[in-house]
Short mmCIF file of C-alpha atoms in Angstrom, two decimals:
data_model
loop_
_atom_site.label_atom_id
_atom_site.label_comp_id
_atom_site.label_asym_id
_atom_site.label_seq_id
_atom_site.Cartn_x
_atom_site.Cartn_y
_atom_site.Cartn_z
CA UNK A 1 15.98 44.59 -5.89
CA UNK A 2 12.40 44.48 -7.20
CA UNK A 3 13.44 42.83 -10.50
CA UNK A 4 15.42 40.16 -8.52
CA UNK A 5 12.34 39.32 -6.48
CA UNK A 6 10.26 39.18 -9.71
CA UNK A 7 12.70 36.88 -11.26
CA UNK A 8 12.88 34.69 -8.23
CA UNK A 9 9.10 34.47 -8.07
CA UNK A 10 8.96 33.54 -11.72
CA UNK A 11 11.51 30.82 -11.30
CA UNK A 12 9.72 29.46 -8.24
CA UNK A 13 6.42 29.40 -10.14
CA UNK A 14 8.13 27.63 -13.08
CA UNK A 15 9.63 24.98 -10.83
CA UNK A 16 6.24 24.40 -9.09
CA UNK A 17 4.55 23.83 -12.42
CA UNK A 18 7.36 21.56 -13.55
CA UNK A 19 6.92 19.45 -10.38
CA UNK A 20 3.13 19.16 -10.91
CA UNK A 21 3.60 18.22 -14.54
CA UNK A 22 6.23 15.57 -13.49
CA UNK A 23 3.93 14.09 -10.84
CA UNK A 24 1.15 13.71 -13.48
CA UNK A 25 3.42 12.08 -15.98
CA UNK A 26 4.66 9.64 -13.33
CA UNK A 27 1.14 8.84 -12.33
CA UNK A 28 0.11 8.19 -16.00
CA UNK A 29 3.21 5.94 -16.34
CA UNK A 30 2.27 3.90 -13.27
CA UNK A 31 -1.34 3.46 -14.53
CA UNK A 32 0.03 2.23 -17.91
CA UNK A 33 2.43 -0.04 -16.23
CA UNK A 34 -0.14 -1.71 -14.05
CA UNK A 35 -2.45 -2.16 -16.95
CA UNK A 36 -5.51 -0.31 -15.72
CA UNK A 37 -6.29 0.78 -19.28
CA UNK A 38 -5.79 -2.83 -20.72
CA UNK A 39 -9.17 -4.26 -21.77
CA UNK A 40 -7.84 -7.71 -21.20
CA UNK A 41 -7.43 -7.08 -17.43
CA UNK A 42 -10.66 -5.26 -16.80
CA UNK A 43 -12.83 -8.27 -16.60
CA UNK A 44 -10.07 -10.55 -15.14
CA UNK A 45 -11.80 -10.98 -11.80
CA UNK A 46 -15.49 -11.95 -11.13
CA UNK A 47 -16.99 -13.01 -7.82
CA UNK A 48 -20.20 -15.02 -7.59
CA UNK A 49 -21.91 -15.47 -4.31
CA UNK A 50 -24.36 -18.30 -3.80
CA UNK A 51 -25.69 -19.29 -0.44
CA UNK A 52 -22.65 -19.40 1.84
CA UNK A 53 -20.18 -20.57 -0.71
CA UNK A 54 -18.14 -18.00 -2.36
CA UNK A 55 -16.77 -18.73 -5.94
CA UNK A 56 -14.46 -16.50 -7.85
CA UNK A 57 -12.94 -16.58 -11.26
CA UNK A 58 -9.53 -15.09 -11.52
CA UNK A 59 -8.02 -14.93 -15.02
CA UNK A 60 -10.12 -17.82 -16.17
CA UNK A 61 -9.40 -20.06 -13.17
CA UNK A 62 -12.14 -20.98 -10.68
CA UNK A 63 -11.37 -20.44 -7.04
CA UNK A 64 -13.82 -21.53 -4.27
CA UNK A 65 -13.99 -20.34 -0.66
CA UNK A 66 -12.83 -23.80 0.43
CA UNK A 67 -9.58 -23.41 -1.47
CA UNK A 68 -9.10 -20.00 0.12
CA UNK A 69 -9.77 -21.43 3.67
CA UNK A 70 -7.34 -24.17 3.19
CA UNK A 71 -4.66 -21.87 1.91
CA UNK A 72 -5.26 -19.60 4.90
CA UNK A 73 -4.94 -22.36 7.43
CA UNK A 74 -1.70 -23.41 5.78
CA UNK A 75 -0.30 -19.87 5.88
CA UNK A 76 -1.29 -19.59 9.60
CA UNK A 77 0.59 -22.85 10.33
CA UNK A 78 3.69 -21.72 8.45
CA UNK A 79 3.80 -18.29 10.01
CA UNK A 80 2.89 -19.45 13.49
CA UNK A 81 6.15 -18.01 14.93
CA UNK A 82 7.93 -15.23 13.11
CA UNK A 83 11.24 -14.39 14.89
CA UNK A 84 11.65 -10.88 13.32
CA UNK A 85 7.95 -10.02 14.12
CA UNK A 86 8.36 -10.90 17.78
CA UNK A 87 11.68 -8.99 18.03
CA UNK A 88 10.07 -5.97 16.32
CA UNK A 89 7.14 -6.06 18.78
CA UNK A 90 9.49 -6.14 21.76
CA UNK A 91 11.69 -3.43 20.45
CA UNK A 92 8.58 -1.28 19.70
CA UNK A 93 7.13 -1.90 23.20
CA UNK A 94 10.52 -1.02 24.78
CA UNK A 95 10.94 2.22 22.81
CA UNK A 96 7.39 3.23 23.52
CA UNK A 97 7.96 2.72 27.22
CA UNK A 98 11.25 4.45 27.27
CA UNK A 99 9.91 7.53 25.29
CA UNK A 100 6.88 7.69 27.58
CA UNK A 101 9.05 7.71 30.64
CA UNK A 102 11.32 10.36 29.09
CA UNK A 103 8.41 12.57 28.19
CA UNK A 104 6.99 12.15 31.70
CA UNK A 105 10.30 13.01 33.30
CA UNK A 106 10.61 16.17 31.14
CA UNK A 107 7.09 17.40 31.87
CA UNK A 108 7.53 17.10 35.56
#
């Protein structure tokens, strides 16, 4: 019985170490895939603040705060009403209310 417990503990330790090694390999793979180590992407974004105007250079393309504001307004106009978002909010509110009433009824 003692030998069986020792073997089980050894197998569990080996599996734990294997999982940790796998997680580290996956993390390294994700960093390589995203290009964190690529010197071409390390200086891809630079931001310059002058007065109240915000200028940014992204991959060699100049972007000003005026362009960002115009795009933000356009996005707000496009997504003024999102059917799925409103249905999700209603469903969430309904479920929250129902679960609150159920918990209140159980605790009484």
